[in-house]
Amino acid sequence: RVASALFKPGMPMPTRTRSYDLLIRNGTVIDGTGGPSRQDDIAIVGDKIAGVGRLHGASAERVIDAEGRVVAPGFVDAHTHDDRAVLTAAGMTPKVSQGVTSVVTGNCGVSLAPLAGVDPVPPLNLIGSRDDFFGDFFGYFEALADVGSVVNVAAQVGHTALRVLAMDNLDRPATDREIAVMAEALDESMKAGCIGLSTGLAYPPAQAAPTAEVVALVERLAAFNGIHTTHMRNEKDRVVDSVRETIDIGKRAAVPVVISHHKCSGRANWGQTRETLPLIANAQHPVALDVYPYTASSTVLLEAHVQTAERVLVTWSESEPDQAGRDLDDISAEWGCSRSEAVARLLPAGAIYFQMDEADLERIIRTSDAMIGSDGLPHDAVPHPRLWGTFPRVLGRFVRERGWLSLEDAVHRMTGKTAAVFGFAKRGVLAEGNFADLAIFDPDTVIDSATYEAPTTPSAGIETVVVNGEVVWADGAATGLRPGSRLVREPRA
Ligand code: ZN
Ligand code: CU
């Protein structure tokens, strides 16, 4: 094992022979802070970075020549529904093939615990069916430790899961008694190791929750240093009001907040980011946001979204599985019925909705509050391409081809920024003593290959991915190693 404090970034090192576990030579190091790239070597011992600098004379068990390649921190997927995918062997290939080394799960009010033995109502059914759920997060994290995760996992507990646990009827506000049941389950989940609470106030099972119910739960997070993420009440004609409600909840509870997959849906609401982004920037409260780089959304099939979308693609259907991947208009034409009648026949189902404007997307991705998150849905039969393409799409299409951001800034919104917002200590930045999570990619060729027609095509240009010092992706394939760990949220230094 190697002693610490041997190197300073960018400085030539005295010639000496040292042996490391892994040495990445001659790469263009983008360290995740947003600072300029530089030519450096990176040495790894065990699960940590032992040095960043010009390591002349060093040797290692395994050497990777990264000439002409970018060496970046592994990407942190700020918004996922990988709660169950991380428990399965092949489930994380969509993510490691993109350079992702850590995922935040439990978003949009949806989590796999604490909720055993019930049939999950939409959107809980996006991540599993009855037998997939866990009675508490102690059981969930135990299962995760038993199978071993490919990537690092930070889990949130979902407000909608808590409502289903505590309430017999979801169409009304929770009573004080029901809030007390939710609060106790929330505290238990935080003690088990969750990093925070997510809400999905736009979805039917949580729509009836008033702001006060949300505040009563979110304020409990302060004692646990937790974070609140929210799929806001409205992302359409009342998106500005929803941003105000979100900031208000954060201030009243004194808990930092992340606005999930920020967007303005429906043609009539395009351009509202001109109002929402300044509101967020001037909130005088810690508010961040995540965004996926597409103008189509995806979730369960809902009549409300069908009405505002220009085009709808079916991603799965329990009653009509053969229709997965098809356009709703084609289906209704073939069946000789209205869109609404086709929806009723397809349910329960999932869909992709084309309903956003690229100018809003550009504004959101470029705002300094933005983190990149895929919102990928790993169990859909024909998923939205964001599951396999999000990170390379930003790097290839929006950085290299369009110049929306510098490469350093884009990497920052995938790594250092995200680790800072979520409080993942020693992650997201390439520095001596930090965990060795890395993505090595070709900046000239990196691009998403997943499309709406072929959504499970792996991206191009991501060459090697390292989690906690172990190579999990190389030569276009997952290695099968499972070195991931559970992430906790630590107070900012
Ligand atoms: Zn959501
Ligand atoms: Cu989501």
Coordinates of C-alpha atoms and ligand atoms in Angstrom, one line a residue:
R1 CA 0.0 0.0 0.0
V2 CA 1.2 3.5 -0.8
A3 CA 1.5 6.4 1.6
S4 CA -0.5 9.5 0.9
A5 CA 0.5 13.0 -0.2
L6 CA 3.0 12.1 -2.9
F7 CA 1.8 14.2 -5.7
K8 CA 0.4 17.6 -6.6
P9 CA -1.9 17.8 -9.6
G10 CA 0.0 18.9 -12.8
M11 CA 3.5 18.8 -11.2
P12 CA 6.2 16.6 -12.5
M13 CA 7.1 13.9 -10.0
P14 CA 10.5 12.7 -9.1
T15 CA 11.5 9.6 -11.0
R16 CA 11.0 6.6 -8.8
T17 CA 9.5 3.3 -9.2
R18 CA 6.2 2.8 -7.4
S19 CA 3.8 0.1 -7.9
Y20 CA 0.0 0.6 -8.0
D21 CA -3.0 -1.5 -8.7
L22 CA -4.1 0.5 -11.6
L23 CA -2.3 3.3 -13.5
I24 CA -4.0 5.4 -16.2
R25 CA -1.4 7.1 -18.3
N26 CA -1.3 10.1 -20.6
G27 CA -5.0 11.0 -20.4
T28 CA -6.7 14.4 -20.6
V29 CA -7.8 14.6 -17.0
I30 CA -11.1 16.5 -16.4
D31 CA -11.3 16.4 -12.6
G32 CA -15.0 17.2 -12.1
T33 CA -14.6 20.6 -10.4
G34 CA -15.4 22.4 -13.7
G35 CA -11.7 23.6 -13.9
P36 CA -9.6 23.2 -17.1
S37 CA -8.4 19.9 -18.3
R38 CA -4.8 18.9 -18.1
Q39 CA -2.5 16.1 -19.2
D40 CA -1.9 13.8 -16.2
D41 CA -1.6 10.2 -15.0
I42 CA -3.8 8.8 -12.3
A43 CA -2.7 6.0 -9.9
I44 CA -5.1 3.8 -8.0
V45 CA -4.5 1.6 -4.9
G46 CA -7.4 -0.4 -3.6
D47 CA -10.6 1.6 -3.9
K48 CA -8.9 5.0 -3.8
I49 CA -7.0 7.4 -6.0
A50 CA -3.4 7.4 -4.8
G51 CA -2.1 10.2 -7.0
V52 CA -2.9 12.5 -9.9
G53 CA 0.1 14.0 -11.6
R54 CA 3.0 13.1 -14.0
L55 CA 3.9 9.8 -12.5
H56 CA 7.2 9.1 -14.3
G57 CA 8.6 5.7 -13.5
A58 CA 5.5 4.4 -11.9
S59 CA 4.4 0.8 -12.6
A60 CA 1.2 -1.0 -11.9
E61 CA -0.5 -4.4 -12.1
R62 CA -2.7 -3.0 -14.8
V63 CA -1.8 0.0 -17.0
I64 CA -4.3 1.8 -19.3
D65 CA -2.9 4.1 -21.9
A66 CA -5.5 6.9 -22.2
E67 CA -3.7 8.9 -24.9
G68 CA -6.2 11.1 -26.7
R69 CA -8.9 10.1 -24.2
V70 CA -10.7 12.0 -21.4
V71 CA -10.3 10.6 -17.9
A72 CA -13.2 12.0 -15.8
P73 CA -14.8 11.0 -12.5
G74 CA -17.5 8.4 -13.0
F75 CA -20.8 10.0 -13.8
V76 CA -23.4 10.3 -11.0
D77 CA -26.9 9.7 -12.3
A78 CA -28.8 12.3 -10.3
H79 CA -32.2 10.8 -11.1
T80 CA -33.0 7.2 -11.5
H81 CA -35.6 4.5 -11.0
D82 CA -32.9 1.8 -10.6
D83 CA -34.2 0.7 -7.2
R84 CA -34.8 -2.9 -8.4
A85 CA -32.3 -2.8 -11.3
V86 CA -29.4 -2.5 -8.9
L87 CA -30.5 -5.8 -7.4
T88 CA -30.3 -7.7 -10.7
A89 CA -27.2 -9.0 -12.5
A90 CA -27.6 -7.4 -15.9
G91 CA -29.7 -4.5 -14.7
M92 CA -26.9 -1.9 -14.6
T93 CA -25.4 -2.4 -18.1
P94 CA -27.5 0.5 -19.5
K95 CA -25.8 2.8 -16.9
V96 CA -22.1 1.5 -16.8
S97 CA -22.1 1.5 -20.6
Q98 CA -22.6 5.3 -20.3
G99 CA -19.9 5.9 -17.7
V100 CA -22.2 6.0 -14.8
T101 CA -20.7 4.8 -11.5
S102 CA -23.3 6.0 -8.9
V103 CA -27.1 6.3 -9.0
V104 CA -29.6 8.1 -6.9
T105 CA -32.7 5.9 -6.6
G106 CA -36.2 6.4 -5.1
N107 CA -37.3 9.4 -7.2
C108 CA -40.7 10.8 -8.0
G109 CA -42.3 9.5 -4.8
V110 CA -41.6 5.9 -5.9
S111 CA -39.4 3.5 -3.8
L112 CA -39.2 -0.2 -3.2
A113 CA -39.7 0.2 0.5
P114 CA -41.3 0.4 3.1
L115 CA -44.2 -1.4 1.4
A116 CA -44.4 -5.2 1.4
G117 CA -47.4 -7.2 0.4
V118 CA -49.5 -4.7 -1.6
D119 CA -50.2 -4.4 -5.3
P120 CA -48.4 -1.3 -6.4
V121 CA -50.6 1.5 -7.8
P122 CA -49.2 3.5 -10.8
P123 CA -46.5 4.9 -10.8
L124 CA -45.2 2.5 -8.1
N125 CA -45.6 -0.2 -10.7
L126 CA -42.8 1.4 -12.8
I127 CA -40.2 -0.3 -10.5
G128 CA -41.8 -3.6 -9.6
S129 CA -44.8 -5.7 -8.8
R130 CA -46.2 -7.0 -5.5
D131 CA -43.4 -9.4 -4.6
D132 CA -40.5 -7.0 -5.4
F133 CA -41.2 -4.6 -2.6
F134 CA -39.6 -4.6 0.9
G135 CA -41.2 -4.1 4.3
D136 CA -38.4 -1.7 5.3
F137 CA -35.2 -0.2 4.1
F138 CA -33.1 -2.4 6.5
G139 CA -34.3 -5.3 4.3
Y140 CA -33.7 -3.5 1.1
F141 CA -30.1 -2.5 2.0
E142 CA -29.4 -6.0 3.3
A143 CA -30.5 -7.5 -0.1
L144 CA -28.3 -4.9 -1.9
A145 CA -25.3 -5.9 0.2
D146 CA -26.0 -9.6 -0.3
V147 CA -26.1 -9.4 -4.1
G148 CA -23.5 -6.7 -4.4
S149 CA -24.2 -3.7 -6.6
V150 CA -22.3 -2.9 -9.8
V151 CA -22.5 0.8 -9.1
N152 CA -22.7 2.9 -5.9
V153 CA -26.3 3.5 -4.7
A154 CA -27.9 6.3 -2.8
A155 CA -31.5 5.6 -2.0
Q156 CA -34.4 7.9 -1.2
V157 CA -37.8 6.9 0.3
G158 CA -40.8 7.9 -1.7
H159 CA -43.7 9.9 -0.4
T160 CA -46.2 8.0 -2.5
A161 CA -44.9 4.7 -1.1
L162 CA -45.4 6.2 2.4
R163 CA -49.0 7.2 1.5
V164 CA -49.8 3.7 0.2
L165 CA -48.4 2.3 3.5
A166 CA -50.4 4.7 5.7
M167 CA -53.6 5.4 3.9
D168 CA -56.6 3.4 2.8
N169 CA -57.8 6.1 0.4
L170 CA -55.3 8.2 -1.6
D171 CA -57.8 10.8 -3.0
R172 CA -57.6 13.1 0.0
P173 CA -55.1 14.8 2.4
A174 CA -53.6 12.5 5.0
T175 CA -55.0 12.9 8.5
D176 CA -52.8 13.8 11.5
R177 CA -52.8 10.1 12.5
E178 CA -51.7 9.0 8.9
I179 CA -49.0 11.7 8.8
A180 CA -47.7 10.3 12.1
V181 CA -47.5 6.8 10.6
M182 CA -45.7 8.2 7.5
A183 CA -43.3 10.2 9.7
E184 CA -42.4 7.1 11.7
A185 CA -41.7 5.1 8.6
L186 CA -39.7 8.0 7.2
D187 CA -37.6 8.2 10.3
E188 CA -37.0 4.5 10.2
S189 CA -36.0 4.7 6.5
M190 CA -33.5 7.5 7.2
K191 CA -32.1 5.5 10.1
A192 CA -31.7 2.5 7.8
G193 CA -29.6 4.6 5.4
C194 CA -31.7 6.6 3.0
I195 CA -30.4 10.0 2.0
G196 CA -33.8 11.8 1.8
L197 CA -37.4 11.9 0.7
S198 CA -38.8 12.2 -2.8
T199 CA -42.3 13.4 -3.7
G200 CA -44.3 12.9 -6.9
L201 CA -47.1 15.4 -6.4
A202 CA -48.1 15.3 -10.1
Y203 CA -49.2 11.7 -9.8
P204 CA -52.7 10.7 -8.8
P205 CA -51.8 8.9 -5.6
A206 CA -50.1 12.1 -4.2
Q207 CA -52.0 14.9 -6.0
A208 CA -54.4 15.3 -3.0
A209 CA -51.5 15.8 -0.6
P210 CA -51.6 19.5 0.4
T211 CA -48.4 21.5 0.9
A212 CA -48.7 21.2 4.7
E213 CA -48.6 17.4 4.5
V214 CA -45.4 17.6 2.5
V215 CA -43.9 20.1 4.9
A216 CA -44.8 17.9 7.9
L217 CA -42.7 15.1 6.4
V218 CA -39.9 17.1 4.8
E219 CA -39.1 18.9 8.0
R220 CA -38.3 15.6 9.7
L221 CA -35.3 15.3 7.3
A222 CA -33.5 18.2 8.9
A223 CA -32.6 16.0 11.9
F224 CA -31.0 13.5 9.5
N225 CA -29.3 16.0 7.2
G226 CA -31.6 14.7 4.5
I227 CA -32.5 16.1 1.1
H228 CA -35.9 16.5 -0.6
T229 CA -36.3 15.8 -4.3
T230 CA -39.6 16.5 -6.1
H231 CA -41.4 15.7 -9.2
M232 CA -43.4 18.9 -8.8
R233 CA -47.2 19.1 -8.6
N234 CA -47.4 20.6 -12.1
E235 CA -44.9 20.8 -15.0
K236 CA -47.4 22.3 -17.4
D237 CA -49.6 25.5 -17.1
R238 CA -48.8 25.9 -13.4
V239 CA -45.1 25.1 -13.5
V240 CA -44.2 28.5 -12.1
D241 CA -46.6 28.1 -9.2
S242 CA -45.1 24.7 -8.6
V243 CA -41.5 26.1 -8.4
R244 CA -42.8 28.6 -5.8
E245 CA -44.4 25.8 -3.8
T246 CA -41.2 23.7 -4.0
I247 CA -39.1 26.6 -2.7
D248 CA -41.7 27.4 0.0
I249 CA -41.6 23.7 1.2
G250 CA -37.8 23.9 1.3
K251 CA -37.8 27.1 3.3
R252 CA -40.5 26.1 5.8
A253 CA -38.8 22.7 6.4
A254 CA -35.2 24.1 6.3
V255 CA -34.2 21.3 4.0
P256 CA -32.3 21.6 0.6
V257 CA -34.3 20.6 -2.4
V258 CA -33.8 19.2 -5.9
I259 CA -36.4 19.8 -8.6
S260 CA -36.6 16.6 -10.6
H261 CA -36.4 16.4 -14.4
H262 CA -37.2 20.1 -14.8
K263 CA -39.3 20.8 -17.9
C264 CA -42.2 22.7 -19.3
S265 CA -44.7 20.3 -20.9
G266 CA -47.3 21.1 -23.5
R267 CA -46.9 23.6 -26.4
A268 CA -48.8 26.3 -24.6
N269 CA -46.3 26.3 -21.8
W270 CA -43.1 26.4 -23.8
G271 CA -40.8 29.2 -22.8
Q272 CA -41.8 29.2 -19.1
T273 CA -38.2 28.4 -18.2
R274 CA -37.6 32.2 -18.6
E275 CA -39.6 32.5 -15.4
T276 CA -38.8 29.3 -13.5
L277 CA -35.0 29.4 -13.9
P278 CA -34.6 32.9 -12.4
L279 CA -37.0 31.9 -9.6
I280 CA -34.7 28.9 -8.8
A281 CA -31.5 30.9 -9.1
N282 CA -32.8 33.7 -6.7
A283 CA -34.5 31.3 -4.3
Q284 CA -32.2 32.2 -1.3
H285 CA -32.5 28.6 -0.4
P286 CA -30.4 25.6 -1.7
V287 CA -32.4 24.5 -4.8
A288 CA -30.8 22.4 -7.5
L289 CA -32.4 20.6 -10.5
D290 CA -31.8 17.6 -12.6
V291 CA -32.5 17.3 -16.3
Y292 CA -32.4 14.7 -19.1
P293 CA -31.4 15.7 -22.6
Y294 CA -34.5 14.9 -24.5
T295 CA -37.7 16.7 -25.5
A296 CA -39.9 13.7 -24.8
S297 CA -40.9 12.5 -21.3
S298 CA -41.8 9.0 -20.2
T299 CA -43.8 7.5 -17.4
V300 CA -47.0 5.5 -16.9
L301 CA -49.7 5.9 -19.5
L302 CA -51.9 8.8 -18.2
E303 CA -54.8 10.4 -20.0
A304 CA -53.7 13.9 -18.8
H305 CA -50.3 13.5 -20.6
V306 CA -51.9 12.1 -23.8
Q307 CA -53.9 15.3 -24.0
T308 CA -50.9 17.6 -24.0
A309 CA -48.5 15.5 -26.1
E310 CA -47.9 15.9 -29.8
R311 CA -47.1 12.3 -30.2
V312 CA -47.3 9.2 -27.8
L313 CA -45.3 6.0 -28.0
V314 CA -46.4 3.0 -25.9
T315 CA -43.4 1.6 -23.8
W316 CA -45.3 -1.4 -22.2
S317 CA -48.8 -2.6 -21.7
E318 CA -49.9 -5.3 -19.4
S319 CA -53.2 -6.0 -21.2
E320 CA -51.8 -5.5 -24.8
P321 CA -48.1 -6.4 -24.5
D322 CA -47.7 -6.6 -28.3
Q323 CA -48.4 -2.9 -28.7
A324 CA -45.1 -1.9 -26.8
G325 CA -43.0 0.3 -29.1
R326 CA -45.9 1.5 -31.2
D327 CA -47.4 4.9 -31.8
L328 CA -50.7 5.5 -30.0
D329 CA -52.2 7.0 -33.1
D330 CA -51.4 4.0 -35.2
I331 CA -52.9 1.7 -32.5
S332 CA -56.1 3.7 -32.3
A333 CA -56.4 3.9 -36.1
E334 CA -56.0 0.1 -36.3
W335 CA -58.5 -0.5 -33.6
G336 CA -60.9 2.1 -35.1
C337 CA -61.3 4.0 -31.8
S338 CA -60.4 7.3 -30.2
R339 CA -57.0 7.9 -28.4
S340 CA -58.9 7.8 -25.0
E341 CA -60.5 4.4 -25.8
A342 CA -57.1 3.0 -26.9
V343 CA -55.6 4.3 -23.6
A344 CA -58.3 2.5 -21.6
R345 CA -57.7 -0.7 -23.4
L346 CA -53.9 -0.6 -22.9
L347 CA -53.9 0.1 -19.2
P348 CA -51.9 -0.6 -17.1
A349 CA -49.2 0.7 -19.4
G350 CA -46.3 3.1 -19.9
A351 CA -45.6 5.7 -22.6
I352 CA -43.3 8.3 -24.1
Y353 CA -44.8 11.8 -24.6
F354 CA -43.3 14.3 -27.1
Q355 CA -44.3 17.5 -25.4
M356 CA -41.2 19.7 -24.7
D357 CA -39.4 22.4 -26.6
E358 CA -35.6 22.3 -27.3
A359 CA -35.1 26.0 -26.4
D360 CA -36.3 25.2 -22.9
L361 CA -34.1 22.1 -22.7
E362 CA -31.1 24.2 -23.8
R363 CA -31.9 26.9 -21.2
I364 CA -32.2 24.3 -18.4
I365 CA -29.1 22.3 -19.3
R366 CA -27.0 25.5 -19.4
T367 CA -28.2 26.9 -16.1
S368 CA -25.6 26.5 -13.4
D369 CA -28.1 24.8 -11.1
A370 CA -28.5 21.8 -13.4
M371 CA -27.3 18.3 -12.9
I372 CA -27.7 15.5 -15.5
G373 CA -30.0 12.7 -14.5
S374 CA -31.4 10.0 -16.8
D375 CA -34.8 9.3 -15.3
G376 CA -34.4 6.0 -17.2
L377 CA -37.1 3.3 -16.7
P378 CA -35.2 0.0 -16.7
H379 CA -38.1 -2.3 -16.6
D380 CA -40.0 -0.9 -19.6
A381 CA -40.4 -3.4 -22.6
V382 CA -39.5 -0.7 -25.1
P383 CA -38.0 2.1 -22.9
H384 CA -37.3 5.8 -23.6
P385 CA -33.8 6.0 -25.0
R386 CA -32.6 8.2 -22.1
L387 CA -32.1 4.9 -20.1
W388 CA -29.1 4.0 -22.4
G389 CA -28.1 7.4 -23.9
T390 CA -28.4 10.3 -21.5
F391 CA -24.7 11.0 -20.6
P392 CA -23.1 10.4 -24.0
R393 CA -25.9 12.4 -25.6
V394 CA -25.0 15.5 -23.5
L395 CA -21.2 15.0 -24.3
G396 CA -21.6 14.2 -28.0
R397 CA -24.7 16.2 -29.2
F398 CA -24.9 19.1 -26.9
V399 CA -21.2 19.7 -26.0
R400 CA -19.2 18.6 -29.1
E401 CA -21.8 19.3 -31.9
R402 CA -23.8 22.3 -30.5
G403 CA -21.4 23.8 -28.0
W404 CA -24.0 24.4 -25.3
L405 CA -21.4 23.8 -22.6
S406 CA -17.7 23.4 -22.3
L407 CA -16.7 19.7 -21.8
E408 CA -15.4 20.6 -18.4
D409 CA -18.7 22.3 -17.4
A410 CA -20.7 19.3 -18.7
V411 CA -18.6 16.8 -16.8
H412 CA -19.0 19.0 -13.7
R413 CA -22.8 18.7 -14.0
M414 CA -22.5 14.9 -14.2
T415 CA -19.9 14.5 -11.3
G416 CA -18.6 17.2 -8.9
K417 CA -21.8 19.3 -8.9
T418 CA -24.0 16.3 -8.3
A419 CA -21.8 14.8 -5.5
A420 CA -21.8 18.2 -3.8
V421 CA -25.6 18.7 -4.0
F422 CA -26.2 15.1 -2.6
G423 CA -23.4 15.2 -0.1
F424 CA -21.4 12.3 -1.5
A425 CA -18.0 12.8 0.2
K426 CA -14.9 11.9 -1.7
R427 CA -16.9 11.3 -4.9
G428 CA -17.3 13.3 -8.1
V429 CA -13.8 14.8 -8.2
L430 CA -10.6 13.2 -9.2
A431 CA -8.2 13.9 -6.4
E432 CA -5.8 12.0 -4.2
G433 CA -7.6 10.2 -1.4
N434 CA -11.0 10.2 -3.2
F435 CA -12.7 7.0 -4.3
A436 CA -11.6 5.7 -7.6
D437 CA -14.8 6.1 -9.7
L438 CA -13.8 6.9 -13.3
A439 CA -15.1 7.1 -16.8
I440 CA -12.6 7.1 -19.7
F441 CA -14.0 8.2 -23.0
D442 CA -13.1 9.4 -26.5
P443 CA -14.2 13.0 -26.7
D444 CA -14.2 12.9 -30.5
T445 CA -16.6 9.9 -30.8
V446 CA -18.6 9.8 -27.6
I447 CA -22.3 9.8 -28.6
D448 CA -25.6 8.2 -27.7
S449 CA -26.8 5.4 -30.0
A450 CA -30.1 4.6 -28.4
T451 CA -33.1 6.0 -30.4
Y452 CA -36.9 5.9 -30.0
E453 CA -36.8 3.1 -32.6
A454 CA -33.9 1.2 -31.1
P455 CA -33.7 2.3 -27.5
T456 CA -31.4 -0.3 -26.0
T457 CA -28.4 0.4 -28.2
P458 CA -25.3 1.0 -26.1
S459 CA -23.6 4.4 -26.6
A460 CA -20.3 4.8 -28.5
G461 CA -17.0 6.1 -27.1
I462 CA -17.2 5.1 -23.5
E463 CA -14.1 2.9 -23.2
T464 CA -13.4 2.0 -19.6
V465 CA -15.4 2.5 -16.4
V466 CA -14.1 2.0 -12.9
V467 CA -16.1 1.8 -9.7
N468 CA -14.2 1.8 -6.4
G469 CA -11.0 0.9 -8.2
E470 CA -12.5 -2.1 -10.1
V471 CA -13.1 -2.1 -13.8
V472 CA -16.8 -2.7 -14.4
W473 CA -16.9 -1.8 -18.2
A474 CA -14.2 -2.4 -20.8
D475 CA -14.0 -3.3 -24.5
G476 CA -17.7 -2.8 -25.0
A477 CA -18.9 -5.2 -22.3
A478 CA -19.6 -5.3 -18.6
T479 CA -17.0 -7.2 -16.7
G480 CA -19.4 -8.7 -14.2
L481 CA -17.7 -7.2 -11.1
R482 CA -19.9 -5.8 -8.4
P483 CA -17.8 -3.4 -6.4
G484 CA -20.5 -0.7 -5.7
S485 CA -21.3 0.5 -2.2
R486 CA -24.2 2.3 -0.5
L487 CA -23.7 6.1 -0.5
V488 CA -24.6 8.2 2.5
R489 CA -25.2 11.9 2.6
E490 CA -22.6 13.8 4.5
P491 CA -22.7 17.4 5.6
R492 CA -20.7 19.8 3.4
A493 CA -17.2 20.4 4.6
Ligands
ZN1 ZN -40.8 12.0 -12.2
CU2 CU -38.5 10.1 -12.3

